[in-house]
Short mmCIF file of N, CA and C in Angstrom, two decimals:
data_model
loop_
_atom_site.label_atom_id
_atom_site.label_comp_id
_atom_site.label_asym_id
_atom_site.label_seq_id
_atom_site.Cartn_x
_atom_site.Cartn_y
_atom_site.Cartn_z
N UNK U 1 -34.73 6.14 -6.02
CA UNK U 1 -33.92 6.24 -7.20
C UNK U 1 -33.08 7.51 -7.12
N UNK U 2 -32.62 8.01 -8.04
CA UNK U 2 -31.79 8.92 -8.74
C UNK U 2 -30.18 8.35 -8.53
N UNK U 3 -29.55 9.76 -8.18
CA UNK U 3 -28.03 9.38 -8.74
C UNK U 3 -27.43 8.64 -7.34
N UNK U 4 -25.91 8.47 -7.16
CA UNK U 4 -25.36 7.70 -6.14
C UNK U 4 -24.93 9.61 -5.75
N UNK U 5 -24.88 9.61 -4.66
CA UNK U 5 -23.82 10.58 -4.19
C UNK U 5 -21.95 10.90 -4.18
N UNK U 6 -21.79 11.83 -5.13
CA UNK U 6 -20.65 11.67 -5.51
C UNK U 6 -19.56 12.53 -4.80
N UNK U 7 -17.90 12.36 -4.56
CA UNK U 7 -17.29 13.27 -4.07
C UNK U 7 -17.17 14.41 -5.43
N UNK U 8 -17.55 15.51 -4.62
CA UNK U 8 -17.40 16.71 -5.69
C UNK U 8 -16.26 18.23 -4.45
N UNK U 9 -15.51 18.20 -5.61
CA UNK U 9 -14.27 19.36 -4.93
C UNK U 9 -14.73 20.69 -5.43
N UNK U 10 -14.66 21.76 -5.09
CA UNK U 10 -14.92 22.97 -5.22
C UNK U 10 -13.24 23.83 -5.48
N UNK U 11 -13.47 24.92 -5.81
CA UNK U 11 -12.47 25.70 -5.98
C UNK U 11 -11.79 26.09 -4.56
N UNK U 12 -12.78 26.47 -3.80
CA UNK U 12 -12.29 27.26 -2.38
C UNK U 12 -12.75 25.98 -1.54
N UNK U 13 -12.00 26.05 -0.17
CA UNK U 13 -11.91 25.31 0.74
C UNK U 13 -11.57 25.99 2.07
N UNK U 14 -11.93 25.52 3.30
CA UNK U 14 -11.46 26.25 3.91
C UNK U 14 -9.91 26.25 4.30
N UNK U 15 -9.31 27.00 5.39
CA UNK U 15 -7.96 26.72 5.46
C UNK U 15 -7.60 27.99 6.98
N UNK U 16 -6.94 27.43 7.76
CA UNK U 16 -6.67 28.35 8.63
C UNK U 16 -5.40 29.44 9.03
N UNK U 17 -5.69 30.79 9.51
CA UNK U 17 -4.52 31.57 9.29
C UNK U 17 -3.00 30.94 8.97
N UNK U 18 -3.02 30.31 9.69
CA UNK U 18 -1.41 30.08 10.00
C UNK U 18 -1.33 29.32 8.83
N UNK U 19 -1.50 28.36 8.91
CA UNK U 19 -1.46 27.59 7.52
C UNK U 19 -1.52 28.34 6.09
N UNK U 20 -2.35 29.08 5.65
CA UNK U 20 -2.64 30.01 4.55
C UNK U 20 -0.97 31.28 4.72
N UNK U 21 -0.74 31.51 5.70
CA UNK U 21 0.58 32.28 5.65
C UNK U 21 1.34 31.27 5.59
N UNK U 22 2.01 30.21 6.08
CA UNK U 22 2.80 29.62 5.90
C UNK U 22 3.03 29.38 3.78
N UNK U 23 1.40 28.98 3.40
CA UNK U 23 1.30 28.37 2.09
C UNK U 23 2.12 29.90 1.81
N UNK U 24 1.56 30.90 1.72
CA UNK U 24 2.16 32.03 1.00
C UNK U 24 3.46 32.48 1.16
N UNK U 25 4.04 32.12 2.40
CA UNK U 25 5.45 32.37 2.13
C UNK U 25 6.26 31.35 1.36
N UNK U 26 5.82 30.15 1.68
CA UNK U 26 6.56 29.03 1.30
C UNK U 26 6.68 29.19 -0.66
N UNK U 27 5.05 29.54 -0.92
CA UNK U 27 4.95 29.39 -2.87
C UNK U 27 5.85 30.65 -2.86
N UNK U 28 6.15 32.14 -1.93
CA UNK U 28 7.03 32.68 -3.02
C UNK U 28 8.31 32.22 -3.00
N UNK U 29 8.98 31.76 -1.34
CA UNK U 29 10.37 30.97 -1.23
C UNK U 29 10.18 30.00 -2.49
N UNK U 30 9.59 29.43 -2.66
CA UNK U 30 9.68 28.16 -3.66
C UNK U 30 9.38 28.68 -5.03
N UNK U 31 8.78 29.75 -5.39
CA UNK U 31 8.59 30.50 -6.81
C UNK U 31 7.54 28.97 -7.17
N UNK U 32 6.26 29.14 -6.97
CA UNK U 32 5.41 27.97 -7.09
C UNK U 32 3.77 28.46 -6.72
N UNK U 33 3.10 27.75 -7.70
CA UNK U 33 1.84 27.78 -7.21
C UNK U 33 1.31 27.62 -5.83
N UNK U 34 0.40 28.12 -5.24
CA UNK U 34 0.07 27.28 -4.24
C UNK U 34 -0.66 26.22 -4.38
N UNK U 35 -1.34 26.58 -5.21
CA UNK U 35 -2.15 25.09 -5.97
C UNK U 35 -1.30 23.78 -6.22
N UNK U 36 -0.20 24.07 -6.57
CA UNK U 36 1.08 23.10 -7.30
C UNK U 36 1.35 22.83 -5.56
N UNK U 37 1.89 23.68 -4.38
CA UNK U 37 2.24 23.22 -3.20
C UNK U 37 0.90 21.82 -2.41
N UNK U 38 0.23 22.29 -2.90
CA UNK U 38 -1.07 21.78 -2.01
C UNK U 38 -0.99 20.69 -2.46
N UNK U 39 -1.26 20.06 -4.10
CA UNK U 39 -1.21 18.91 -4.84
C UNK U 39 -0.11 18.04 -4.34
N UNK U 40 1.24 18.57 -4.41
CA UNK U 40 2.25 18.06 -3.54
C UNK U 40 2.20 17.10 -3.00
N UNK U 41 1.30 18.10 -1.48
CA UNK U 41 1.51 17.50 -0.34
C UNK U 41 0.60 16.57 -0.16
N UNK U 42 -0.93 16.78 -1.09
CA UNK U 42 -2.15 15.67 -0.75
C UNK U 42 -1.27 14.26 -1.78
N UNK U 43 -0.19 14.54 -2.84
CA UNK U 43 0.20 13.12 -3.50
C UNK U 43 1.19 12.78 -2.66
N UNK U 44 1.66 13.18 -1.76
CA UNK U 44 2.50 12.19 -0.50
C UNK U 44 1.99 12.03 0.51
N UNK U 45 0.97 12.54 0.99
CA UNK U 45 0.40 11.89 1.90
C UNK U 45 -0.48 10.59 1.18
N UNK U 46 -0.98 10.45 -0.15
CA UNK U 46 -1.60 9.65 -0.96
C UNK U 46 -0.33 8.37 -0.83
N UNK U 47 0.48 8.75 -1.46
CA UNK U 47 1.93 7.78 -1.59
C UNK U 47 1.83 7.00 -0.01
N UNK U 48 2.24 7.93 0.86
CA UNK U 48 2.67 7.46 2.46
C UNK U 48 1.21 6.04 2.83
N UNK U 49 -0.35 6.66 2.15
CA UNK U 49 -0.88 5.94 3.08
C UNK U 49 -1.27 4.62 2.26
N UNK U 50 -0.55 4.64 0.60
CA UNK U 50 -0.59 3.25 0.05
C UNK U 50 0.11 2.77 0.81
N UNK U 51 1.34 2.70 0.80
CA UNK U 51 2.98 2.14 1.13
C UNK U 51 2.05 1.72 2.94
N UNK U 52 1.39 2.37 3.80
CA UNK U 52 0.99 1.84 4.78
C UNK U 52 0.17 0.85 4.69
N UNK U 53 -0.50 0.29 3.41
CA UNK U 53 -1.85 -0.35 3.38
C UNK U 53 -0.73 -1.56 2.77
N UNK U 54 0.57 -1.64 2.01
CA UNK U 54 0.96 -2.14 1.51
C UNK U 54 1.50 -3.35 2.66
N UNK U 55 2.41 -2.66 3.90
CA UNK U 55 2.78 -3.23 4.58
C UNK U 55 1.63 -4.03 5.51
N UNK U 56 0.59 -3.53 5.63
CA UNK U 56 -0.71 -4.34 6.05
C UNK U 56 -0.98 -5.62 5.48
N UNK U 57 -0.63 -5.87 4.00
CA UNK U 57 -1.00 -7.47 3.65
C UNK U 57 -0.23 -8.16 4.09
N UNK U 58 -0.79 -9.68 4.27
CA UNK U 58 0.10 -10.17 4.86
C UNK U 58 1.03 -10.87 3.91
N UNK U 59 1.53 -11.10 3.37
CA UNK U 59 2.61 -12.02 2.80
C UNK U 59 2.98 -13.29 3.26
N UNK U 60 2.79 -14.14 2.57
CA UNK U 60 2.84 -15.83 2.38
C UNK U 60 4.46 -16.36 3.18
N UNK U 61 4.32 -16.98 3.13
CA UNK U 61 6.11 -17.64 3.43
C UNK U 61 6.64 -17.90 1.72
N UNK U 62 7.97 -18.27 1.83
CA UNK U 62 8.37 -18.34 0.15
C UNK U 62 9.27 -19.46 0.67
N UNK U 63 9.55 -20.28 -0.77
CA UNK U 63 9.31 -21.96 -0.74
C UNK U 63 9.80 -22.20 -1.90
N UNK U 64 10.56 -23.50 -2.32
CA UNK U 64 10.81 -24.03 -3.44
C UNK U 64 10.35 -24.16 -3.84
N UNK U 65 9.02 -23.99 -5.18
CA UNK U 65 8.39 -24.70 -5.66
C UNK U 65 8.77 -25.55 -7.08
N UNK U 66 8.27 -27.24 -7.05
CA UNK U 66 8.67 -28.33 -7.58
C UNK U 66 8.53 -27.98 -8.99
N UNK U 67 7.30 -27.16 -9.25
CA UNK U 67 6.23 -27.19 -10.48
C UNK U 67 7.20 -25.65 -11.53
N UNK U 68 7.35 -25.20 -10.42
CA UNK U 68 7.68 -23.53 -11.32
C UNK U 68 9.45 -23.87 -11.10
N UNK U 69 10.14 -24.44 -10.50
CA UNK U 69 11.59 -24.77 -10.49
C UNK U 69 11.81 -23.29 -10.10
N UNK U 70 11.31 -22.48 -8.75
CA UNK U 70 11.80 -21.16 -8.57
C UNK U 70 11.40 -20.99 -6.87
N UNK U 71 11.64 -20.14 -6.46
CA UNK U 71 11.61 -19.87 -5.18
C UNK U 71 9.89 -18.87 -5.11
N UNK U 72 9.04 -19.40 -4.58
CA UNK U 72 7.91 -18.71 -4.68
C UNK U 72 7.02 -18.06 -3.98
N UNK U 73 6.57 -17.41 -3.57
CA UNK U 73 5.38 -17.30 -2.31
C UNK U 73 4.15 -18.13 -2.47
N UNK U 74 3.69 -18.47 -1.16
CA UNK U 74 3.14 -19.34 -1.01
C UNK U 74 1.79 -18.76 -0.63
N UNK U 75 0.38 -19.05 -0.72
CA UNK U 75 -1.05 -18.60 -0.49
C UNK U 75 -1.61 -19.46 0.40
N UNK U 76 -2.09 -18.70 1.59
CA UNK U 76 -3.15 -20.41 2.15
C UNK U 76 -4.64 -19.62 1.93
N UNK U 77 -5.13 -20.86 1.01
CA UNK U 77 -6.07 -21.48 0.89
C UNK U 77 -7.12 -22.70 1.78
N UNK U 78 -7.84 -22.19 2.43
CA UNK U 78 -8.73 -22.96 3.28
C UNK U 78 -7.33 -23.58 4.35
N UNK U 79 -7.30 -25.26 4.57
CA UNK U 79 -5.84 -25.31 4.96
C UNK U 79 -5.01 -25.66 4.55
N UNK U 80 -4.70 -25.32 2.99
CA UNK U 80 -3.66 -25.68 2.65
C UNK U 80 -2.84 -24.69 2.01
N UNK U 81 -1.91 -24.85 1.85
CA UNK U 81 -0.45 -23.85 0.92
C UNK U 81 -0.18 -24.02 -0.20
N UNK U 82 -0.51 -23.11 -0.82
CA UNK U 82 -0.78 -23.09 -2.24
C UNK U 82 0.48 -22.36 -3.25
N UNK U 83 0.40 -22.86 -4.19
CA UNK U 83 1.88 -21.87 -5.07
C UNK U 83 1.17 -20.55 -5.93
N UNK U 84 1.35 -19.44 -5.02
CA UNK U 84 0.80 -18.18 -5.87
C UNK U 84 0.98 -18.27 -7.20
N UNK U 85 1.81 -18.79 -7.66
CA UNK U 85 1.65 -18.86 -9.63
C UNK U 85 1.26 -19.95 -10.21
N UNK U 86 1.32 -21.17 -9.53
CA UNK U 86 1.35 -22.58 -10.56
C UNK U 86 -0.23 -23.29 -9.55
N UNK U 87 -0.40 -22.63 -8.36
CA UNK U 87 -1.30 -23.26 -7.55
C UNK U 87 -0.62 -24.91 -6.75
N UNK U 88 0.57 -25.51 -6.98
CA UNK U 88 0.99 -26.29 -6.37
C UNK U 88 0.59 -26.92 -4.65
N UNK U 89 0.54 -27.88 -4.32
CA UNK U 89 0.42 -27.90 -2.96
C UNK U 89 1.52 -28.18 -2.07
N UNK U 90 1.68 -27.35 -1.20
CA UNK U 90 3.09 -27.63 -0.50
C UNK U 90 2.76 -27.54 0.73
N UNK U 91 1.38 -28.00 1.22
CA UNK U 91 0.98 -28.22 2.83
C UNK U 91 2.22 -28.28 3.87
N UNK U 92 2.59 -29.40 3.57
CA UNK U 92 3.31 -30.50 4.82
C UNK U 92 4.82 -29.82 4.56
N UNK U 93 5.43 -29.35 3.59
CA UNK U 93 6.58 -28.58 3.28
C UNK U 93 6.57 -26.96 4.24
N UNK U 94 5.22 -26.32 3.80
CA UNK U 94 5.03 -24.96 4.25
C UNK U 94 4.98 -24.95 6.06
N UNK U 95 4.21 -26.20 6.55
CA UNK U 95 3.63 -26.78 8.17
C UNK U 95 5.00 -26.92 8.69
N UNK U 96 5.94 -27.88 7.50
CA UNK U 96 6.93 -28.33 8.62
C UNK U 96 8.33 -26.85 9.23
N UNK U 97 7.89 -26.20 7.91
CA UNK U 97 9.33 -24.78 8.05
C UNK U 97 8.58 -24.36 9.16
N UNK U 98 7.28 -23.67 9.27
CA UNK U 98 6.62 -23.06 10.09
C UNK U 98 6.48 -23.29 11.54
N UNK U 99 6.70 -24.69 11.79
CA UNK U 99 6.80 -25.90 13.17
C UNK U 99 8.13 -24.77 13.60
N UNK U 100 9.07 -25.61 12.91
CA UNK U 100 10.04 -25.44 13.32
C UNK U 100 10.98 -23.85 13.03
N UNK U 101 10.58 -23.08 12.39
CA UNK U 101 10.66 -21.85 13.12
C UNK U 101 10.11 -21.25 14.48
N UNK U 102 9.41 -21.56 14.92
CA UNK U 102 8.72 -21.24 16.21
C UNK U 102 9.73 -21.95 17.14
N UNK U 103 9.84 -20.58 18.05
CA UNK U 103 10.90 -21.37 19.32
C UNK U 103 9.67 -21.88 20.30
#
């Protein structure tokens, strides 16, 4: 039993020369915390490695669909092609673009 193990941040961290001078010249060039510099840089590297996880899904093919009268992305489901909003089936529609894109 007891608790789960949690991430816990501390005030101090380590950090190495060069880096720690760089932070200090940069917060007075910039008239800025270093705290405020640091936050910065950990929310774009945060940003950079969604936007990487983003391009990782894969994305459906997109398709007329009959049901929603709109151009849609499509889901496969077990083997078939599904309409991400209305659930429609567009198997043999989604198979045949897919055929015949392939050289």
């Amino acid at each position: 039993m007891g608790r789960k193990p949690e991430f816990k941040a501390t005030k101090s961290f380590t950090m190495g020369l060069r880096e720690l001078a760089w932070l200090k010249e940069y917060s007075e060039r910039k008239n800025e915390k270093a705290s405020a510099i640091v936050n910065k840089l950990i929310r774009k590297a945060m940003l950079e490695d969604n936007t990487e996880e983003q391009k990782k899904v894969a994305r459906g093919p997109t398709a007329f669909c009959t049901a929603c009268m709109k151009r849609r992305e499509f889901e496969q489901v077990k083997d078939n092609w599904l309409c991400f909003d209305c659930g429609e089936d567009k198997t043999e529609v989604i198979q045949y673009h897919l055929e015949r894109s392939q050289p």
